[in-house]
């Protein structure tokens, strides 16, 4: 009998008949096992039954070819010898796993059968060797159930039914009045095995096969037949895979770490996943099964001596020095083989090391950066490969504090992860209270139904923000991300009572009441809200970060700018690597104490003169705002968006503020109230905002442009390089941009003449309405740049309010209608198509039109890839997402 | 001297040197005058100076060619002879008008100069002949001012200044303490002439030319020079007209109807403009100027004897029988020449008839229809030409009552003309009050800030609706048009105080307070609100209507359906000629007394079972709704839109209703209040509505589909032909329509099986989001038809809320940014482009996809043309616009 026959391919013991190039014949899993074995990795030995054999099986009316059976018999002898066991032996049985493996991965096509080979005789052998009859009979009853279900097809009748094997197990636990499976003793398990077998007979009229060979043929046949199961057929159809490929079958020896004190089991990493330091770390247990290591019943021991403390049990290094040596050698090989840090499961059976599984290891952001750089410097991988391996989102962990551990803490609620990071503070319910508490040196979490622009100051002083409503692009989310502050939005379980200054979670007997001043912890990375103060860990950049960033910047071809409304934000963004400001919103500037009153005066003015008088009070303040930002961005472009939100957002709501405003403008309170009423809108998103404000009250934009150009002139005189890009929002009509670009140029000319200074400024527009995309060629005539405002474009293209969508988006995600939130990742078939139309139309008129994006998508890696592919010049995102965007942009270029 | 020289072309006295083919040389006006004259129409004689002469003038450094002057001299002698006057004569002066006239009309390029030839001598002659020195000197001072302004260029210095001539006139009136120009006597007018001349000298340093010839050369030169004025250049640039064309100049004799009792002046129509009856109608005045006829100082007399009563002065037929005969002959000629009813201004100077102006006459809708049919039957025009001449909007007048006259009534306010027709009634402020008043037999006008779906019943009982807010596609407007009820929306001057049950217009001393029960009249055709009861006139269809409609239907190739929510609407639409229902909204059905409570129960239900229980109460009622509509539309398709509006629109607002609901569902009032609160949305237009309701609560659509198919089954058993088209609103994603079309088919199958009846139903979708247009190919796979909902598509494409836009749209229209309201006429470059993308994409997958429109644009003639051009199968509009749409659709095919 030759092992390289047409039916089966052997692997194990540092050799293999096949190799990784034989995927079509051996399937993906079989080829991988052969490859590992060839590389000298001690995988438990086994054989792969080829896909050709599968075809023969079907041709042969679903009968296994005779030669296969013969070949299997001699293969199992060889395997048994390697492991030191014998298939069907009553004293030292070889047990097998049987798994399918097609040339492509087809998840869920067939379950695995483990411990094949057990029967009333062999189970006794297992009990003897392991000296653990309970383990042996538990393995046996599990095998019978698995075989009955997967191979024979004893299933529940309707979706509502309990699994029939599960049902018997539960009855048994009831009978013995125990809670856990592990509390059942050997005799109970023996009863179960009998009952399982009876169930199989009653259901199918067939006897459970005690003969291990019959078990094996049945299992192999069942794997072949699963190729034509309904779910496999549907899966292939969806993925355009051919029905003719067939599947291979992998039959592999089981190995056990619980057969005595010369046995062990463990998990290890080739580097430290928490900080990326080179060298093995891991844990193991002597005489144990794999699940014991993670179950926490016994305390796992360290693998290396240097990792353990004096009070801990001995390390693998001490207890099984030879096995450790083998493990170190194998780990090294695996890292080389896969070119990345590995997460390895191993078992030692009677002093022999077996590798059960290895995979690229999950790691912290810190470790990700360090390992990527180390692997390049160790000549494992190229710089490009290192950059491709970075998960840009994980860079977040370098920027924000995290909670050290969630151990023993149950979250009280979960909302949307709106801005990453961990925060601990006392609950307050108003922006004003937040400011007062902060002045008294208290850390506070601001809890609101939702926030509005007038809460900005309170948000600045809070350490974290939690809202009951709103999505991940709601006001709170956007502002918090801009500030790099942890924020959770859309936490629907929260019911806030502002009057009582409490919030409640749940109702009835489960109700939990949190009062003002109570301490909570919020995790903006996961959306979890926790009671009490969790310990946080500060964020640090590893030393390797700058090197990795420099590699990224070397391959990156799309610019990364930042959204920033203040000099502080601008400075921070620049430190993070931003190459300009892509969006400076001017509306936040109007909410400061010194100006909101003047701005409200402007809104209430009834004549142009009164409006101008009020605006003139704002002019010098606004000019100083721009001076600060321009100074911080010396030499880099700054895109300033003229006023965008509807005026009602600026009007007062509280009685006091209304009274103050009425006194300031010399009108009675009713006048102000009726003004507030008259400006209210049914759909403010689609209302009187953006350029529409400038059409009805041209003075607002005129004063803003004056402030921008005056600031630029003043700084130019100080030899600071200023590159203002003036951006007009919400353009939908050619006539709007025609009128407004003219206004901007006129004012700029006047101011430059007054100062006798020439400023190189640009005029551009937001493209944030479907109509603007459609007529972008008309708009392009009047502007130097486009900036796609994909937040609003997503809202209008979908007809979807981001403030209201939290009510039904969860259902959309659950039912698979949306795979991702379109406010997080740009919707390429819809919104993306309109963006592409806009770019094509715009560039058809101006070949070199500068084009960027300044919505929230500008910091989302898949969206950045889209922007790159669409031919944009830059993306702009909030300061704390600049590092993420830099790496995502580099990846887009690769 | 030959008149057909290269410089000037004569016309008048039934002859002309030129003809209508010589537009390039004579300009449009000159060619037209030649044509009229050739046709034997007695136009006052004159000459046209050619565009070649204009070119020569410019070549000659802006000097008139010498031969022109010679030719003019002999031409004026000829003209004077025809009219019986002499240019420059002190006793019988020929006076001239001088006008520009390029080959294309260029409105506003240059004003007209009238009465050229007057000076201190000739004015005396005019005074003598007319025996009216005041008229003569008034003509003289007007001429001097006009000449000073138009020819010499004495203008105000800034836009704020008063016109300098006007200023002197006002000073004069102050001096003589009179109010009106007409109160100034001869000596005052003489003073003005001197002062005007002094003004000219002071301003320009030149003397006003007393010599008529100098006046003439200056006027001709000024016309030529006006070709190069800034506004003319801009106008040409905008219209792509060539600068090289130049302008012609028309110099024409003035004629006077006030030179004695053998003179007269008048206006007449060749048919009766109020009802279209054939035969001259008109009025005249003996010894009068044109403006006297319209000024109302003297009472004009009838032209025909049969039109006057015994108490009226004699007719032209009696006083000047020869002139009448001439006038009848000329009228006939003019009607033949232009092929349409004419509106003619004429003057009789010393028994000689002159036609001053003729144009196609404005007419009522009634007359429009009758005349169009009559002209075909008189063999004037073809049927196609008759159809082209119809203004579909004017068909409105046949459908709605109008006010007999506005004489002596000043409107108190004006809003948007939202639904045509005239209504008179007592003011009420709530829908409930409207219902009560209507039950007591009172006609009421419902006055609201805006209406909402729960006001439907009150709106049904009111005779007219007036709202302070909202545009022409607001709820009030759409519902009123559907009911054919007069409605004015967006009447911003209205300040309603619901508590006091009053509304006020204006403030301070102008304030006008209207109380509940006061009678007002509203004109939905003009948007005017009037105090008191105006007399109305009922609408009637003329006998010719059916004939004209049959011609229209013969050429029409696009179907016209109607939007209708009730059997009554459906019947009316069918009577008007609708070929199906294009939009049956199911939400209005939920507001009836019998069902709103059950629907509110459904909304408040916390489990699927409770929801189903509530919906099952609605099922039989809803089924009956559909039975009524299907029965009315026997044999014609009915498109039913499943529930669209957000659920909060259905929840109660008043304390009583909240209490009633709480009792019904056995919860406390706070539960209902918090439910109402929790469903409130920031941007309901972009919120939880349309198909999104079905994603979160599938039961709603399931019950609606069941009701539709059950209704269809029942009627099919009665042998009624039912063609239901089930339409799913607000589709934006392929996955939505995939899921919902499956649901519809599943339910339909179940119900058809239950009834053992097969129904030919279709499943379709609204295309009303930009994203739906973009992915229309994906959507088309799952549907039988598209219906473009261009109301919502306009809102999302522009990012423009129709409920809020009334605040800034007026500025947009005033500043020329919008030429038309995009909610009234489809925006072709933006929304239209998306519609075309949607049609192209949809038909790329399904060649025969049925496509229609069901927004308000479906009843707007230019939009109907667009729909036809875009390849739609049908348009759908409110019942009362069906006749309009039928004609507009016919015109589209022509």
PDB file of N, CA and C in Angstrom, chain A residues 277-320:
ATOM      1  N   UNK A 277       6.351  43.093  23.115  1.00  0.00           N
ATOM      2  CA  UNK A 277       7.738  42.684  23.392  1.00  0.00           C
ATOM      3  C   UNK A 277       7.982  41.281  22.856  1.00  0.00           C
ATOM      4  N   UNK A 278       9.152  41.065  22.273  1.00  0.00           N
ATOM      5  CA  UNK A 278       9.488  39.790  21.670  1.00  0.00           C
ATOM      6  C   UNK A 278       9.674  38.728  22.748  1.00  0.00           C
ATOM      7  N   UNK A 279       9.343  37.479  22.449  1.00  0.00           N
ATOM      8  CA  UNK A 279       9.543  36.403  23.405  1.00  0.00           C
ATOM      9  C   UNK A 279       8.229  35.771  23.801  1.00  0.00           C
ATOM     10  N   UNK A 280       8.288  34.433  24.023  1.00  0.00           N
ATOM     11  CA  UNK A 280       7.087  33.662  24.329  1.00  0.00           C
ATOM     12  C   UNK A 280       6.441  34.113  25.635  1.00  0.00           C
ATOM     13  N   UNK A 281       5.122  34.206  25.647  1.00  0.00           N
ATOM     14  CA  UNK A 281       4.380  34.337  26.901  1.00  0.00           C
ATOM     15  C   UNK A 281       3.202  33.383  26.820  1.00  0.00           C
ATOM     16  N   UNK A 282       2.807  32.826  27.941  1.00  0.00           N
ATOM     17  CA  UNK A 282       1.672  31.930  27.886  1.00  0.00           C
ATOM     18  C   UNK A 282       1.469  31.174  29.175  1.00  0.00           C
ATOM     19  N   UNK A 283       0.437  30.336  29.208  1.00  0.00           N
ATOM     20  CA  UNK A 283       0.054  29.599  30.407  1.00  0.00           C
ATOM     21  C   UNK A 283      -0.238  28.162  30.051  1.00  0.00           C
ATOM     22  N   UNK A 284      -0.129  27.267  31.050  1.00  0.00           N
ATOM     23  CA  UNK A 284      -0.386  25.851  30.786  1.00  0.00           C
ATOM     24  C   UNK A 284      -0.885  25.223  32.066  1.00  0.00           C
ATOM     25  N   UNK A 285      -1.381  23.981  31.933  1.00  0.00           N
ATOM     26  CA  UNK A 285      -1.780  23.200  33.097  1.00  0.00           C
ATOM     27  C   UNK A 285      -1.318  21.772  32.873  1.00  0.00           C
ATOM     28  N   UNK A 286      -0.770  21.179  33.904  1.00  0.00           N
ATOM     29  CA  UNK A 286      -0.364  19.779  33.837  1.00  0.00           C
ATOM     30  C   UNK A 286      -1.603  18.890  33.920  1.00  0.00           C
ATOM     31  N   UNK A 287      -1.593  17.782  33.161  1.00  0.00           N
ATOM     32  CA  UNK A 287      -2.672  16.795  33.209  1.00  0.00           C
ATOM     33  C   UNK A 287      -4.048  17.467  33.109  1.00  0.00           C
ATOM     34  N   UNK A 288      -4.263  18.130  32.006  1.00  0.00           N
ATOM     35  CA  UNK A 288      -5.523  18.887  31.874  1.00  0.00           C
ATOM     36  C   UNK A 288      -5.971  18.902  30.419  1.00  0.00           C
ATOM     37  N   UNK A 289      -7.270  19.224  30.248  1.00  0.00           N
ATOM     38  CA  UNK A 289      -7.789  19.429  28.903  1.00  0.00           C
ATOM     39  C   UNK A 289      -7.696  20.906  28.560  1.00  0.00           C
ATOM     40  N   UNK A 290      -7.785  21.194  27.260  1.00  0.00           N
ATOM     41  CA  UNK A 290      -7.699  22.581  26.789  1.00  0.00           C
ATOM     42  C   UNK A 290      -8.656  23.512  27.525  1.00  0.00           C
ATOM     43  N   UNK A 291      -9.908  23.074  27.708  1.00  0.00           N
ATOM     44  CA  UNK A 291     -10.879  24.005  28.308  1.00  0.00           C
ATOM     45  C   UNK A 291     -10.569  24.328  29.763  1.00  0.00           C
ATOM     46  N   UNK A 292      -9.789  23.477  30.432  1.00  0.00           N
ATOM     47  CA  UNK A 292      -9.434  23.760  31.828  1.00  0.00           C
ATOM     48  C   UNK A 292      -8.613  25.042  31.960  1.00  0.00           C
ATOM     49  N   UNK A 293      -7.798  25.328  30.916  1.00  0.00           N
ATOM     50  CA  UNK A 293      -6.930  26.514  30.989  1.00  0.00           C
ATOM     51  C   UNK A 293      -7.756  27.795  31.033  1.00  0.00           C
ATOM     52  N   UNK A 294      -8.824  27.798  30.197  1.00  0.00           N
ATOM     53  CA  UNK A 294      -9.623  29.032  30.150  1.00  0.00           C
ATOM     54  C   UNK A 294     -10.756  29.038  31.175  1.00  0.00           C
ATOM     55  N   UNK A 295     -11.160  27.820  31.673  1.00  0.00           N
ATOM     56  CA  UNK A 295     -12.362  27.762  32.514  1.00  0.00           C
ATOM     57  C   UNK A 295     -12.162  28.420  33.870  1.00  0.00           C
ATOM     58  N   UNK A 296     -10.906  28.494  34.335  1.00  0.00           N
ATOM     59  CA  UNK A 296     -10.679  29.194  35.597  1.00  0.00           C
ATOM     60  C   UNK A 296     -10.929  28.352  36.826  1.00  0.00           C
ATOM     61  N   UNK A 297     -11.170  27.023  36.656  1.00  0.00           N
ATOM     62  CA  UNK A 297     -11.361  26.160  37.831  1.00  0.00           C
ATOM     63  C   UNK A 297     -10.000  25.956  38.515  1.00  0.00           C
ATOM     64  N   UNK A 298      -8.995  25.650  37.684  1.00  0.00           N
ATOM     65  CA  UNK A 298      -7.636  25.592  38.217  1.00  0.00           C
ATOM     66  C   UNK A 298      -6.899  26.829  37.738  1.00  0.00           C
ATOM     67  N   UNK A 299      -5.915  27.261  38.529  1.00  0.00           N
ATOM     68  CA  UNK A 299      -5.177  28.461  38.121  1.00  0.00           C
ATOM     69  C   UNK A 299      -4.040  28.068  37.186  1.00  0.00           C
ATOM     70  N   UNK A 300      -4.045  28.552  35.971  1.00  0.00           N
ATOM     71  CA  UNK A 300      -3.002  28.154  35.022  1.00  0.00           C
ATOM     72  C   UNK A 300      -1.633  28.639  35.486  1.00  0.00           C
ATOM     73  N   UNK A 301      -0.618  27.885  35.076  1.00  0.00           N
ATOM     74  CA  UNK A 301       0.759  28.233  35.450  1.00  0.00           C
ATOM     75  C   UNK A 301       1.443  28.894  34.263  1.00  0.00           C
ATOM     76  N   UNK A 302       2.475  29.691  34.575  1.00  0.00           N
ATOM     77  CA  UNK A 302       3.201  30.389  33.512  1.00  0.00           C
ATOM     78  C   UNK A 302       4.081  29.409  32.749  1.00  0.00           C
ATOM     79  N   UNK A 303       4.346  29.702  31.523  1.00  0.00           N
ATOM     80  CA  UNK A 303       5.197  28.818  30.724  1.00  0.00           C
ATOM     81  C   UNK A 303       6.674  29.072  31.026  1.00  0.00           C
ATOM     82  N   UNK A 304       7.057  30.364  31.128  1.00  0.00           N
ATOM     83  CA  UNK A 304       8.466  30.685  31.402  1.00  0.00           C
ATOM     84  C   UNK A 304       8.659  30.979  32.885  1.00  0.00           C
ATOM     85  N   UNK A 305       9.803  30.611  33.343  1.00  0.00           N
ATOM     86  CA  UNK A 305      10.108  30.804  34.757  1.00  0.00           C
ATOM     87  C   UNK A 305      10.113  32.280  35.125  1.00  0.00           C
ATOM     88  N   UNK A 306      10.687  33.084  34.222  1.00  0.00           N
ATOM     89  CA  UNK A 306      10.834  34.516  34.548  1.00  0.00           C
ATOM     90  C   UNK A 306       9.485  35.223  34.686  1.00  0.00           C
ATOM     91  N   UNK A 307       8.454  34.591  34.180  1.00  0.00           N
ATOM     92  CA  UNK A 307       7.136  35.251  34.262  1.00  0.00           C
ATOM     93  C   UNK A 307       6.397  34.936  35.560  1.00  0.00           C
ATOM     94  N   UNK A 308       6.844  33.920  36.269  1.00  0.00           N
ATOM     95  CA  UNK A 308       6.055  33.543  37.449  1.00  0.00           C
ATOM     96  C   UNK A 308       6.615  34.183  38.724  1.00  0.00           C
ATOM     97  N   UNK A 309       5.749  34.346  39.704  1.00  0.00           N
ATOM     98  CA  UNK A 309       6.180  34.863  41.006  1.00  0.00           C
ATOM     99  C   UNK A 309       6.474  33.672  41.897  1.00  0.00           C
ATOM    100  N   UNK A 310       7.030  33.973  43.027  1.00  0.00           N
ATOM    101  CA  UNK A 310       7.425  32.886  43.934  1.00  0.00           C
ATOM    102  C   UNK A 310       6.222  32.083  44.407  1.00  0.00           C
ATOM    103  N   UNK A 311       5.116  32.732  44.573  1.00  0.00           N
ATOM    104  CA  UNK A 311       3.949  32.032  45.115  1.00  0.00           C
ATOM    105  C   UNK A 311       3.264  31.154  44.060  1.00  0.00           C
ATOM    106  N   UNK A 312       3.631  31.319  42.813  1.00  0.00           N
ATOM    107  CA  UNK A 312       2.940  30.550  41.774  1.00  0.00           C
ATOM    108  C   UNK A 312       3.596  29.188  41.580  1.00  0.00           C
ATOM    109  N   UNK A 313       2.757  28.252  41.000  1.00  0.00           N
ATOM    110  CA  UNK A 313       3.281  26.908  40.735  1.00  0.00           C
ATOM    111  C   UNK A 313       4.350  26.947  39.651  1.00  0.00           C
ATOM    112  N   UNK A 314       5.061  25.852  39.529  1.00  0.00           N
ATOM    113  CA  UNK A 314       6.251  25.851  38.674  1.00  0.00           C
ATOM    114  C   UNK A 314       5.878  26.027  37.211  1.00  0.00           C
ATOM    115  N   UNK A 315       6.801  26.568  36.459  1.00  0.00           N
ATOM    116  CA  UNK A 315       6.576  26.876  35.056  1.00  0.00           C
ATOM    117  C   UNK A 315       6.839  25.634  34.216  1.00  0.00           C
ATOM    118  N   UNK A 316       6.412  25.704  32.967  1.00  0.00           N
ATOM    119  CA  UNK A 316       6.692  24.606  32.041  1.00  0.00           C
ATOM    120  C   UNK A 316       8.205  24.422  31.907  1.00  0.00           C
ATOM    121  N   UNK A 317       8.881  25.577  31.924  1.00  0.00           N
ATOM    122  CA  UNK A 317      10.346  25.576  31.838  1.00  0.00           C
ATOM    123  C   UNK A 317      10.937  24.667  32.913  1.00  0.00           C
ATOM    124  N   UNK A 318      10.293  24.686  34.114  1.00  0.00           N
ATOM    125  CA  UNK A 318      10.809  23.892  35.223  1.00  0.00           C
ATOM    126  C   UNK A 318      10.282  22.455  35.182  1.00  0.00           C
ATOM    127  N   UNK A 319       8.965  22.325  34.884  1.00  0.00           N
ATOM    128  CA  UNK A 319       8.368  20.994  35.023  1.00  0.00           C
ATOM    129  C   UNK A 319       8.642  20.100  33.808  1.00  0.00           C
ATOM    130  N   UNK A 320       8.691  20.675  32.617  1.00  0.00           N
ATOM    131  CA  UNK A 320       8.907  19.863  31.413  1.00  0.00           C
ATOM    132  C   UNK A 320       9.891  20.573  30.507  1.00  0.00           C
TER     133      UNK A 320
END
